[in-house]
Amino acid sequence: MRAGRFLDNLDVIIDGDLERLIGLRGAKLHVYLLNNNGGEPNAVAGTLQGVDNIEVADQGARVYELWVEQDFGAGSVLTGLYDVNSEFYSTSASDLLIAPPFGIGSELAATGPNGPSIFPSTALAVRLRLGDLDGRYVQVAAVNAEAGSLGDAHVDTDLDSGALYLAEAGWNGPVRLAVGGWRYGEDQDDIRDTTVLGDPAHRQAQGAYVLAEGGFYENDAGLNARAFLRVGLSDGDTTDFEGGWQTGVRLDHVFPSRPDAALSLGLHQGLLSNKARANFRDEGIDAAHAEEGIELTYADTFGRVTLQPSVQWVNNPGGDRDASALVVASLRISVALR
């Protein structure tokens, strides 16, 4: 079967120095407005992890992030509507790839009442960081477990669903290394087990991850090569994924005459939990142990326009061993408005 879908994504980002504006030393304001429209390519692809990182279920405009950060020398405190994947469980060497697992591990992305505080809906949060992102650092965050930005149905302020707690410690040198963990303060619904009354049993939702990235080659013509590796695990009771991994390489300045040319290759695998596979078998699906994919993408900038063709191959889409592998081709056109 062949099918096509169109997506659009508009980002408007405003950063303000509050020391210059109102005299608040070491403080800054971040406003991120987002608008998404178009089709839903994954409705055709039928994968568990998605195929495009700008696809949304609810189209329209929203205030994606709105936070204030106060620097106090040894670290900083941030509070407001906040995307946890902007600082937790992220690798810059994977940011050219468009498949969603390269943004954040699926074992965390698939948790929470309506997903954690990541694209496209964030939640109120407080984040504390000690240290320097260019050296050693420790950061922790408490985030409303029910995501909802201005422009969604509502912004939850009463913490009825509790909070998601995250922690990450890392070191930046020639190679960046980090280890992190996450846990929900209130139990989440089990994806399979029920109580004697037939309601979902409640389980502790938690997980951990490790990541590494760094450069491994550079030549006199400017070619720079970086690699990344990430591995995550979860409880496997409250999400379809018990873990996963992503790895790949990014090459910048691929051609000497094209300083913005970049090429990236990535591999990912989402490991299905035993309970998820049992649920699939109940539906008559020959459940695979994992859904996995490969992506190759290239991007180059011409004035204010960036063209980025990409091709993905996805095996066991939807966790179905009998489903044919998918090939997803796309072209992303980005225009800088300033």
C-alpha atoms as one frame of an Amber mdcrd trajectory, in Angstrom:
protein
   0.000   0.000   0.000   1.191   3.500  -0.838  -0.036   6.647   0.893   1.143
  10.165   1.600   0.564  12.725   4.316   1.453  16.401   4.764   2.549  17.878
   8.105   3.424  21.406   9.164   5.094  22.755  12.258   5.479  26.446  13.182
   7.852  27.408  16.016   7.993  30.911  17.479  10.610  31.224  20.228  11.171
  34.323  22.348  13.989  34.524  24.909  14.247  37.486  27.228  16.985  38.692
  29.577  15.060  39.628  32.732  18.070  41.455  34.158  17.943  43.934  31.280
  14.151  44.056  31.214  13.259  44.351  34.911  16.590  44.231  36.751  16.294
  40.606  37.947  19.930  39.520  37.953  20.709  36.102  36.460  17.118  35.471
  35.323  15.783  34.747  31.855  12.369  34.151  30.303  11.641  31.550  27.629
   8.429  31.541  25.568   7.878  28.864  22.916   4.730  29.048  20.762   3.849
  26.036  18.626   1.340  25.353  15.851   0.857  21.987  14.143  -1.489  20.901
  11.360  -1.667  18.270   8.646  -2.295  14.557   8.477  -1.281  11.657  10.688
   1.271   9.522   8.812   1.432   6.955  11.587  -2.268   6.203  11.058  -1.088
   4.711   7.750   2.216   3.279   8.974   0.685   1.715  12.097   3.872   1.692
  14.151   4.034   1.748  17.942   6.742   4.410  18.142   5.745   6.757  15.319
   7.577   7.832  12.191   7.729  11.642  12.391   8.610  13.775  15.401   6.267
  16.648  14.445   3.105  14.521  14.165   0.390  15.426  16.693  -2.979  13.910
  17.570  -4.637  17.257  18.383  -3.921  19.932  15.791  -3.768  23.646  16.454
  -1.792  26.298  18.321  -0.496  26.057  21.874   1.952  27.646  24.275   4.490
  24.847  24.245   6.907  26.246  26.836   6.698  29.190  29.198   9.286  29.251
  31.950  11.632  31.420  33.969  15.145  30.274  34.863  17.151  31.809  37.695
  20.908  31.338  37.731  22.573  31.374  41.157  26.204  30.694  40.280  26.511
  27.057  41.308  23.509  26.123  39.211  20.030  27.239  38.241  16.336  26.767
  39.019  13.689  26.675  36.306   9.929  26.768  36.761   6.963  26.844  34.370
   5.686  24.880  31.380   8.718  22.784  30.467   9.695  20.041  27.990  11.704
  17.514  30.019  13.290  16.114  26.844  14.977  19.471  26.242  17.419  18.562
  29.037  16.715  14.967  30.167  17.334  11.808  28.105  18.579  13.829  25.132
  21.602  13.667  22.837  22.581  16.406  20.408  24.194  13.871  18.041  20.734
  12.383  17.338  18.811  15.624  16.801  18.861  15.526  12.991  16.918  12.234
  12.890  13.118  12.581  12.690  11.927   9.198  14.031  10.469   9.867  17.522
  12.586   7.271  19.416  15.702   9.341  18.678  14.207  12.177  20.738  13.354
  10.256  23.904  13.175   6.545  24.672   9.766   4.994  23.977   9.689   3.315
  27.398   9.350   6.802  28.932   7.488   8.516  26.088   4.601   6.016  26.381
   3.944   6.641  30.100   1.630   8.888  32.097  -2.101   9.666  31.881  -1.643
  11.323  28.468   2.103  11.131  27.967   4.881  12.848  29.919   5.778  16.529
  29.525   7.267  16.291  26.028   6.221  17.330  22.506   3.548  18.403  21.796
   2.110  19.014  25.307   4.142  20.092  28.294   3.274  20.454  31.976   4.103
  22.659  34.937   7.493  21.735  36.356  10.329  22.726  38.642  13.883  21.816
  37.617  17.052  22.244  39.703  20.517  21.901  38.187  23.840  21.936  40.002
  27.070  22.171  38.069  27.774  23.092  34.466  26.460  21.382  31.334  29.958
  21.836  29.888  31.411  19.791  32.763  29.937  17.788  35.613  26.293  18.313
  36.455  23.361  16.894  38.398  19.780  17.854  37.602  16.419  16.862  39.068
  12.871  17.791  38.113   9.342  17.398  39.462   6.739  17.601  36.701   2.962
  17.406  36.748   2.124  13.879  35.594  -0.796  15.137  33.509   0.563  17.064
  30.541  -1.455  19.956  29.148  -0.220  23.239  27.687  -2.122  26.480  27.065
  -4.079  25.662  23.923  -4.832  22.078  24.976  -8.047  21.224  26.804  -6.619
  22.636  30.031  -3.465  23.167  32.060  -3.663  20.958  35.133  -2.634  22.824
  38.283  -4.071  20.624  41.045  -1.717  17.610  40.648  -4.650  15.167  40.783
  -2.507  12.662  38.862   0.587  13.283  40.988   4.016  14.097  39.657   6.741
  12.604  37.500  10.194  12.821  39.092  13.375  12.741  37.026  17.076  12.819
  37.876  20.162  12.823  35.668  23.875  13.079  36.404  26.450  13.522  33.704
  29.929  14.545  32.656  30.886  16.425  29.509  34.356  16.006  28.114  35.606
  14.525  24.853  32.759  12.074  25.413  29.556  12.982  27.199  28.299  10.349
  29.637  25.067  10.480  31.638  22.840   8.228  33.708  19.254   9.042  34.622
  16.110   7.696  36.174  12.403   8.526  36.393   9.516   7.550  38.620   5.875
   8.537  39.004   4.823   9.604  42.474   1.428   7.912  42.154   0.813   4.392
  40.884  -0.243   4.030  37.257  -2.676   1.608  35.619  -1.273  -1.815  34.790
  -1.628  -2.565  31.069  -2.886  -6.122  31.724  -3.509  -7.088  35.357  -6.856
  -6.204  36.939  -8.376  -6.188  40.405 -11.171  -8.540  41.519 -13.611  -5.809
  40.451 -12.203  -5.767  36.925 -10.462  -2.405  37.229  -6.812  -2.030  36.170
  -4.383  -2.931  38.927  -2.052  -0.165  40.016   1.723  -0.454  39.678   4.771
   1.703  40.303   5.910   3.234  37.002   9.652   3.783  36.872  12.716   3.367
  34.718  16.342   4.284  34.091  18.615   5.103  31.182  22.249   5.623  30.237
  23.614   7.585  27.306  26.897   8.454  25.674  27.870  10.673  22.763  31.012
  12.215  21.393  33.154  13.009  18.381  35.364  10.348  16.842  36.671  11.902
  13.617  37.542  15.335  12.213  39.608  16.315   9.205  41.165  19.490   7.843
  38.267  20.017   5.424  35.900  20.496   8.368  34.175  17.108   8.333  33.096
  16.275  11.878  31.734  12.881  12.942  29.859  12.202  16.181  28.211   9.056
  17.528  25.591   8.381  20.188  24.289   5.401  22.145  21.323   5.317  24.535
  19.801   2.414  26.478  16.650   2.605  28.610  14.670   0.213  30.826  11.224
   0.457  32.428   9.005  -1.536  34.772   7.150  -3.128  31.842   3.866  -3.119
  33.792   2.517   0.315  32.900   3.784   0.698  29.330   4.066  -1.537  26.284
   7.849  -1.152  26.349  10.168  -2.774  28.857  13.097  -0.948  27.328  14.846
   0.083  24.171  18.006   1.432  22.626  19.066   3.907  19.949  22.432   4.397
  18.313  23.814   6.207  15.320  26.242   8.671  13.796  26.033  12.245  12.557
  28.393  13.804  10.015  28.541  17.600   9.787  30.140  19.622   6.982  29.894
  16.582   4.719  31.085  18.530   1.669  33.813  21.202   1.880  31.747  23.571
  -0.264  28.566  23.051   1.823  29.223  24.070   5.461  25.626  23.279   6.527
  25.454  19.846   4.916  24.789  17.096   7.472  24.167  13.363   7.182  22.861
  11.066   9.910  22.231   7.349  10.244  20.379   5.888  13.216  19.104   2.533
  14.470  16.460   2.039  17.155  14.637  -0.818  18.834  11.687  -0.718  21.228
  11.523  -3.892  23.323   7.971  -5.037  24.072   7.099  -6.146  27.600   5.695
  -9.614  28.301   2.337  -8.073  29.245   2.138  -6.096  26.005   2.893  -9.198
  23.974   0.226 -11.136  25.896  -2.302  -8.384  25.124  -1.391  -8.546  21.444
  -1.804 -12.328  21.404  -5.276 -11.911  22.928  -6.122  -9.792  19.872  -4.888
 -12.481  17.514  -1.580 -10.779  16.754   1.623 -12.794  16.496   3.514 -10.526
  18.879   7.124  -9.723  18.076   9.718  -9.176  20.771  10.461  -5.682  19.451
   9.689  -3.029  16.880  12.856  -1.728  15.260  13.893   0.701  12.599  16.698
   2.332  10.630  16.747   5.929   9.393  19.033   7.706   6.964  18.650  11.455
   6.520  20.525  14.339   4.905  20.021  18.072   5.417  21.438  21.171   3.750
  20.636  24.872   4.017  20.187  27.280   1.128  19.746  30.797   2.451  16.815
  30.601   4.847  15.577  27.248   3.528  16.728  23.843   4.768  15.886  20.737
   2.744  15.974  17.386   4.532  15.068  14.142   2.728  14.790  11.084   4.950
  14.080   7.382   4.502  13.117   4.913   7.239  12.767   1.144   7.334  10.609
  -0.254  10.151  10.484  -3.958  11.020   7.580  -5.557  12.914   5.451  -2.382
  12.734   2.810  -2.343  15.453   4.642  -5.170  17.217   3.160  -7.615  14.689
   5.540 -10.322  13.527   3.331 -10.988  10.490   3.208  -7.351   9.341   5.357
  -6.464   6.359   8.291  -4.173   6.941   7.644  -0.521   6.095   9.595   1.982
   4.047   8.772   5.600   4.917  10.213   8.362   2.734   9.810  12.034   3.593
  11.027  15.490   2.680  11.148  18.160   5.380  11.360  21.793   4.273  12.274
  24.282   7.010  12.212  28.041   6.577  13.905  30.392   9.051  11.652  33.412
   9.541  14.310  35.756  10.849
